[in-house]
Amino acid sequence: MSVISTITVKVPATTANLGPGFDCIGAALKLYNEFKFTRNERGLIIQVSGTEAEKVQTDESNLLYQAFLKLYQYIEQTSPSVKIEIKLGVPLARGLGSSATAIVGGLVAGNVLAGSPLSELQVMELAIAMEGHPDNVVPALLGGCCLAATGLTGWEICDITWHRQIVPVIAIPDFELSTLEARQVLPTEVSRGDAIFNTAHFGLLLRGLATHREEWLRAALQDKLHQPYRQALIPGYDAVEAAAVAAGAYGMVISGAGPTLLALTDELHTPGVATAMRNAWKQVGIKSVAQSLPLDIQGVTIF
Ligand code: HSE
């Protein structure tokens, strides 16, 4: 068998939670990071270009490289020395799954360079263990909108029907919010009322996404498990939400742990919703980039 010497892995951004689906649902978006691994006898080299390239570590602490090493640890082989070229399209620490792209990218590249000893399911389980929750890494790997739940012997993954007329619009502000900080503000216990609220609204969300029934979608994007605690970390949240809804969005939620905000709308209202979100943030002094981003349905691609 010939040894593969170079491989490029392209991984989509993801938006997790979708309101009431905290830590269990996410969707892949057409925005990508690309990672090229080349065997290289002269030791680790990491080169980064693209969006916010200067913020990425280029030593052994790099998360992409850590994931690559993890794969080799798991299969109990010595990892090859590599040169890694990173092309970033997904902004960092914005709630768009940039860490998930690194984890998935490193594991998938490692697996292919090792001759693909692990199945996609095994890679996915390693990715979930590394990230600590499944809602970014699963759609990053598989594409589309995915629900992950613990099964009796491992993870159960469902692809979630997303009606083609529902379009995501994301507004990415020019400030970062670490997932750690956004998780630290969450309570460790919730009331029965809040649990019931989320169970009902999550069910409604799944039906709303499948059917595009507007009144269901409008109600379904509400959440009581994480958003009420996180909104204070995102200045202008209420104004951006009101502007998005007034411009024709069904509703707005925090993308992942934030601070990016995600509105769902239809094709017709997309430009107006994006402009309204950007302007609302501008009025409170926050610069942002807002645009519609269709769902990616392929997940990770290798070439
Ligand atoms: N479900 C996670 C959270 C996504 O909201 O904290 C962030 O990585």
Short mmCIF file of C-alpha atoms and ligand atoms in Angstrom, two decimals:
data_model
loop_
_atom_site.label_atom_id
_atom_site.label_comp_id
_atom_site.label_asym_id
_atom_site.label_seq_id
_atom_site.Cartn_x
_atom_site.Cartn_y
_atom_site.Cartn_z
CA MET A 1 0.00 0.00 0.00
CA SER A 2 1.40 3.42 -0.96
CA VAL A 3 1.84 5.96 1.82
CA ILE A 4 -0.26 9.11 1.44
CA SER A 5 2.07 12.11 1.71
CA THR A 6 -0.35 15.03 1.52
CA ILE A 7 -4.01 15.62 2.18
CA THR A 8 -6.34 18.62 2.39
CA VAL A 9 -9.40 18.60 4.63
CA LYS A 10 -12.13 21.21 4.24
CA VAL A 11 -14.49 21.60 7.21
CA PRO A 12 -17.64 23.74 7.40
CA ALA A 13 -18.57 26.24 10.09
CA THR A 14 -21.50 25.22 12.28
CA THR A 15 -24.23 26.93 14.23
CA ALA A 16 -25.16 25.03 17.37
CA ASN A 17 -28.23 25.02 19.65
CA LEU A 18 -30.72 26.77 17.32
CA GLY A 19 -32.38 28.18 20.46
CA PRO A 20 -33.98 25.35 22.47
CA GLY A 21 -31.62 22.58 21.28
CA PHE A 22 -28.81 23.39 23.70
CA ASP A 23 -25.83 21.06 23.31
CA CYS A 24 -27.65 18.59 21.04
CA ILE A 25 -28.44 20.12 17.62
CA GLY A 26 -26.38 22.00 15.07
CA ALA A 27 -26.24 22.81 11.38
CA ALA A 28 -23.32 23.12 8.98
CA LEU A 29 -23.00 26.38 7.04
CA LYS A 30 -21.31 27.24 3.75
CA LEU A 31 -18.28 28.88 5.31
CA TYR A 32 -15.08 26.85 5.56
CA ASN A 33 -11.66 26.29 7.03
CA GLU A 34 -9.17 24.33 4.95
CA PHE A 35 -6.27 22.35 6.38
CA LYS A 36 -3.47 20.89 4.26
CA PHE A 37 -1.20 18.31 5.90
CA THR A 38 2.06 17.27 4.23
CA ARG A 39 4.51 14.76 5.64
CA ASN A 40 7.66 16.68 6.43
CA GLU A 41 10.85 15.21 7.86
CA ARG A 42 12.06 18.53 9.28
CA GLY A 43 9.62 18.81 12.18
CA LEU A 44 6.34 20.62 12.77
CA ILE A 45 5.62 23.68 10.63
CA ILE A 46 2.28 25.48 10.88
CA GLN A 47 1.45 28.28 8.45
CA VAL A 48 -1.82 30.21 8.75
CA SER A 49 -3.56 32.50 6.27
CA GLY A 50 -7.03 34.02 5.95
CA THR A 51 -9.50 35.42 8.49
CA GLU A 52 -7.80 36.41 11.78
CA ALA A 53 -4.75 34.28 10.92
CA GLU A 54 -2.54 36.18 13.37
CA LYS A 55 -4.56 34.89 16.34
CA VAL A 56 -3.82 31.22 15.72
CA GLN A 57 -1.07 29.40 17.66
CA THR A 58 1.59 27.96 15.37
CA ASP A 59 3.32 25.71 17.90
CA GLU A 60 2.44 22.31 19.34
CA SER A 61 -0.45 23.81 21.32
CA ASN A 62 -2.40 24.41 18.08
CA LEU A 63 -5.80 22.69 18.46
CA LEU A 64 -5.73 21.25 14.93
CA TYR A 65 -2.35 19.67 15.66
CA GLN A 66 -3.53 18.45 19.07
CA ALA A 67 -6.43 16.67 17.37
CA PHE A 68 -4.03 15.16 14.83
CA LEU A 69 -1.86 13.85 17.71
CA LYS A 70 -4.95 12.54 19.52
CA LEU A 71 -5.79 10.36 16.54
CA TYR A 72 -2.32 8.76 16.59
CA GLN A 73 -2.47 8.31 20.38
CA TYR A 74 -5.80 6.54 19.99
CA ILE A 75 -4.51 4.13 17.35
CA GLU A 76 -1.29 3.70 19.35
CA GLN A 77 1.04 4.77 16.55
CA THR A 78 3.73 7.42 16.40
CA SER A 79 2.45 10.47 14.56
CA PRO A 80 4.37 11.53 11.47
CA SER A 81 6.09 14.88 11.40
CA VAL A 82 4.02 17.29 9.31
CA LYS A 83 3.78 20.69 7.73
CA ILE A 84 0.27 22.14 8.17
CA GLU A 85 -1.11 24.94 6.01
CA ILE A 86 -4.27 26.48 7.46
CA LYS A 87 -6.62 28.66 5.39
CA LEU A 88 -9.16 30.25 7.68
CA GLY A 89 -12.61 31.36 6.60
CA VAL A 90 -14.39 30.85 9.93
CA PRO A 91 -13.80 33.64 12.46
CA LEU A 92 -12.50 32.54 15.88
CA ALA A 93 -14.45 32.52 19.15
CA ARG A 94 -17.66 33.81 17.54
CA GLY A 95 -20.01 30.84 18.00
CA LEU A 96 -19.48 29.41 14.53
CA GLY A 97 -17.67 26.23 15.48
CA SER A 98 -14.10 27.24 14.66
CA SER A 99 -12.73 24.84 17.31
CA ALA A 100 -14.91 22.07 15.92
CA THR A 101 -13.38 22.62 12.47
CA ALA A 102 -9.92 22.18 14.02
CA ILE A 103 -10.87 19.06 15.97
CA VAL A 104 -12.61 17.43 13.02
CA GLY A 105 -9.88 18.56 10.60
CA GLY A 106 -7.02 17.20 12.73
CA LEU A 107 -8.72 13.86 13.43
CA VAL A 108 -9.81 13.28 9.83
CA ALA A 109 -6.40 14.25 8.42
CA GLY A 110 -4.64 12.01 10.94
CA ASN A 111 -6.92 9.11 10.12
CA VAL A 112 -6.39 9.44 6.36
CA LEU A 113 -2.59 9.80 6.69
CA ALA A 114 -2.59 6.71 8.93
CA GLY A 115 -4.35 4.70 6.19
CA SER A 116 -7.93 5.16 7.53
CA PRO A 117 -7.83 2.68 10.44
CA LEU A 118 -10.88 4.30 12.08
CA SER A 119 -14.46 4.39 10.79
CA GLU A 120 -16.33 7.69 10.45
CA LEU A 121 -18.28 6.76 13.59
CA GLN A 122 -15.08 6.24 15.59
CA VAL A 123 -13.69 9.58 14.37
CA MET A 124 -16.97 11.22 15.34
CA GLU A 125 -16.86 9.73 18.84
CA LEU A 126 -13.29 10.96 19.31
CA ALA A 127 -14.33 14.41 18.09
CA ILE A 128 -17.27 14.56 20.51
CA ALA A 129 -15.02 13.49 23.39
CA MET A 130 -12.47 16.19 22.51
CA GLU A 131 -15.05 18.97 22.12
CA GLY A 132 -17.13 17.89 25.14
CA HIS A 133 -20.48 18.22 23.32
CA PRO A 134 -21.66 16.96 19.93
CA ASP A 135 -23.58 19.85 18.41
CA ASN A 136 -20.74 21.43 16.39
CA VAL A 137 -18.50 18.47 15.54
CA VAL A 138 -21.28 16.20 14.26
CA PRO A 139 -22.65 18.56 11.56
CA ALA A 140 -19.07 19.65 10.77
CA LEU A 141 -18.33 16.02 9.93
CA LEU A 142 -21.60 15.01 8.33
CA GLY A 143 -23.08 18.26 6.96
CA GLY A 144 -26.71 19.36 7.13
CA CYS A 145 -28.59 19.72 10.37
CA CYS A 146 -27.89 16.98 12.92
CA LEU A 147 -29.29 15.94 16.28
CA ALA A 148 -27.05 13.92 18.59
CA ALA A 149 -28.30 11.98 21.59
CA THR A 150 -26.64 9.41 23.79
CA GLY A 151 -27.95 5.98 22.86
CA LEU A 152 -27.78 2.74 24.79
CA THR A 153 -24.30 1.86 23.55
CA GLY A 154 -23.00 5.04 21.89
CA TRP A 155 -24.22 8.16 20.16
CA GLU A 156 -27.40 8.18 18.07
CA ILE A 157 -27.29 10.72 15.25
CA CYS A 158 -30.36 11.89 13.31
CA ASP A 159 -30.33 14.08 10.27
CA ILE A 160 -32.95 16.78 10.73
CA THR A 161 -35.11 17.82 7.80
CA TRP A 162 -34.57 21.49 7.03
CA HIS A 163 -37.16 22.94 4.67
CA ARG A 164 -35.40 24.51 1.69
CA GLN A 165 -37.26 27.82 2.10
CA ILE A 166 -35.78 28.46 5.54
CA VAL A 167 -32.63 30.54 5.22
CA PRO A 168 -30.12 31.24 8.00
CA VAL A 169 -28.82 34.80 8.33
CA ILE A 170 -25.86 35.33 10.62
CA ALA A 171 -24.55 38.57 12.08
CA ILE A 172 -20.96 38.26 13.30
CA PRO A 173 -19.83 41.08 15.63
CA ASP A 174 -16.25 42.30 15.85
CA PHE A 175 -15.79 41.06 19.42
CA GLU A 176 -15.05 37.57 20.72
CA LEU A 177 -16.75 35.53 23.43
CA SER A 178 -15.07 32.41 24.71
CA THR A 179 -17.22 29.29 24.98
CA LEU A 180 -15.76 28.77 28.46
CA GLU A 181 -17.01 32.16 29.62
CA ALA A 182 -20.39 31.62 27.97
CA ARG A 183 -20.75 28.26 29.73
CA GLN A 184 -19.64 29.58 33.11
CA VAL A 185 -22.69 31.85 33.33
CA LEU A 186 -25.09 28.92 33.02
CA PRO A 187 -26.77 27.44 36.10
CA THR A 188 -25.94 23.82 36.86
CA GLU A 189 -29.58 23.00 37.61
CA VAL A 190 -32.81 24.15 35.99
CA SER A 191 -36.44 24.16 37.12
CA ARG A 192 -38.97 21.60 35.95
CA GLY A 193 -40.91 24.42 34.27
CA ASP A 194 -37.89 25.45 32.21
CA ALA A 195 -37.14 21.83 31.27
CA ILE A 196 -40.73 21.34 30.08
CA PHE A 197 -40.61 24.64 28.18
CA ASN A 198 -37.52 23.52 26.27
CA THR A 199 -38.81 20.01 25.62
CA ALA A 200 -41.95 21.45 24.01
CA HIS A 201 -40.14 24.13 22.05
CA PHE A 202 -37.47 21.78 20.80
CA GLY A 203 -40.16 19.44 19.46
CA LEU A 204 -41.83 22.43 17.83
CA LEU A 205 -38.51 23.51 16.32
CA LEU A 206 -37.98 20.13 14.67
CA ARG A 207 -41.49 20.24 13.17
CA GLY A 208 -41.10 23.90 12.20
CA LEU A 209 -37.81 23.21 10.41
CA ALA A 210 -39.35 20.29 8.53
CA THR A 211 -42.58 22.03 7.52
CA HIS A 212 -41.66 25.73 7.29
CA ARG A 213 -44.88 26.44 9.20
CA GLU A 214 -44.22 30.02 10.21
CA GLU A 215 -46.17 30.21 13.46
CA TRP A 216 -44.36 27.13 14.72
CA LEU A 217 -40.97 28.56 13.81
CA ARG A 218 -41.79 31.92 15.40
CA ALA A 219 -42.61 30.24 18.72
CA ALA A 220 -39.99 27.50 18.50
CA LEU A 221 -36.85 29.60 18.64
CA GLN A 222 -37.44 30.42 22.32
CA ASP A 223 -35.19 28.90 24.97
CA LYS A 224 -34.88 28.89 28.75
CA LEU A 225 -31.75 26.80 29.29
CA HIS A 226 -28.95 29.04 28.07
CA GLN A 227 -30.00 32.15 26.18
CA PRO A 228 -31.47 34.13 29.13
CA TYR A 229 -28.11 33.82 30.93
CA ARG A 230 -25.96 34.59 27.90
CA GLN A 231 -27.78 37.59 26.49
CA ALA A 232 -26.08 39.91 28.98
CA LEU A 233 -22.72 38.93 27.44
CA ILE A 234 -23.88 40.20 24.04
CA PRO A 235 -24.51 43.97 24.10
CA GLY A 236 -27.33 44.99 21.76
CA TYR A 237 -28.96 41.53 21.75
CA ASP A 238 -32.52 42.81 22.24
CA ALA A 239 -32.15 45.56 19.61
CA VAL A 240 -30.73 43.17 17.01
CA GLU A 241 -33.49 40.64 17.70
CA ALA A 242 -36.24 43.28 17.41
CA ALA A 243 -34.73 44.60 14.17
CA ALA A 244 -34.42 41.11 12.66
CA VAL A 245 -38.03 40.23 13.49
CA ALA A 246 -39.33 43.60 12.23
CA ALA A 247 -37.48 42.93 8.94
CA GLY A 248 -39.20 39.58 8.50
CA ALA A 249 -37.20 37.00 10.49
CA TYR A 250 -39.16 34.22 12.22
CA GLY A 251 -36.93 34.74 15.20
CA MET A 252 -33.34 35.11 16.32
CA VAL A 253 -31.08 33.06 18.56
CA ILE A 254 -27.48 32.99 19.73
CA SER A 255 -25.31 30.96 17.36
CA GLY A 256 -23.58 28.38 19.55
CA ALA A 257 -22.15 30.08 22.60
CA GLY A 258 -22.22 33.46 20.79
CA PRO A 259 -21.59 36.24 20.18
CA THR A 260 -22.75 35.66 16.58
CA LEU A 261 -26.52 35.97 16.25
CA LEU A 262 -28.54 33.73 13.94
CA ALA A 263 -31.89 34.67 12.42
CA LEU A 264 -34.06 32.36 10.37
CA THR A 265 -36.06 33.83 7.52
CA ASP A 266 -37.07 33.12 3.92
CA GLU A 267 -35.21 33.99 0.74
CA LEU A 268 -37.28 37.11 0.11
CA HIS A 269 -36.51 38.71 3.48
CA THR A 270 -32.85 37.71 3.64
CA PRO A 271 -31.21 40.99 2.52
CA GLY A 272 -33.50 43.11 4.70
CA VAL A 273 -32.90 40.96 7.78
CA ALA A 274 -29.13 41.08 7.31
CA THR A 275 -29.15 44.86 6.92
CA ALA A 276 -31.46 45.34 9.90
CA MET A 277 -29.23 43.23 12.17
CA ARG A 278 -26.07 45.05 11.08
CA ASN A 279 -27.69 48.47 11.53
CA ALA A 280 -29.11 47.63 14.94
CA TRP A 281 -25.68 46.62 16.16
CA LYS A 282 -24.12 49.71 14.62
CA GLN A 283 -26.50 51.88 16.63
CA VAL A 284 -25.04 50.51 19.85
CA GLY A 285 -21.49 50.99 18.57
CA ILE A 286 -20.77 47.43 17.45
CA LYS A 287 -19.43 46.66 13.98
CA SER A 288 -20.64 43.43 12.43
CA VAL A 289 -20.78 41.48 9.22
CA ALA A 290 -24.22 40.09 8.40
CA GLN A 291 -25.09 37.74 5.58
CA SER A 292 -27.18 34.74 4.67
CA LEU A 293 -25.27 31.48 4.71
CA PRO A 294 -26.97 28.45 3.20
CA LEU A 295 -26.67 25.07 4.86
CA ASP A 296 -23.70 22.95 3.86
CA ILE A 297 -24.92 19.45 3.17
CA GLN A 298 -21.59 17.72 2.57
CA GLY A 299 -19.76 18.11 5.85
CA VAL A 300 -16.07 17.40 5.80
CA THR A 301 -14.49 16.94 2.38
CA ILE A 302 -11.08 15.50 1.64
CA PHE A 303 -8.96 16.11 -1.42
N1 HSE B 1 -23.60 23.96 22.67
C1 HSE B 1 -22.40 24.72 22.94
C2 HSE B 1 -22.72 25.88 23.83
C3 HSE B 1 -21.85 25.21 21.64
O1 HSE B 1 -23.73 26.54 23.58
O2 HSE B 1 -21.99 26.13 24.78
C4 HSE B 1 -20.60 26.01 21.80
O3 HSE B 1 -19.50 25.35 21.39
#
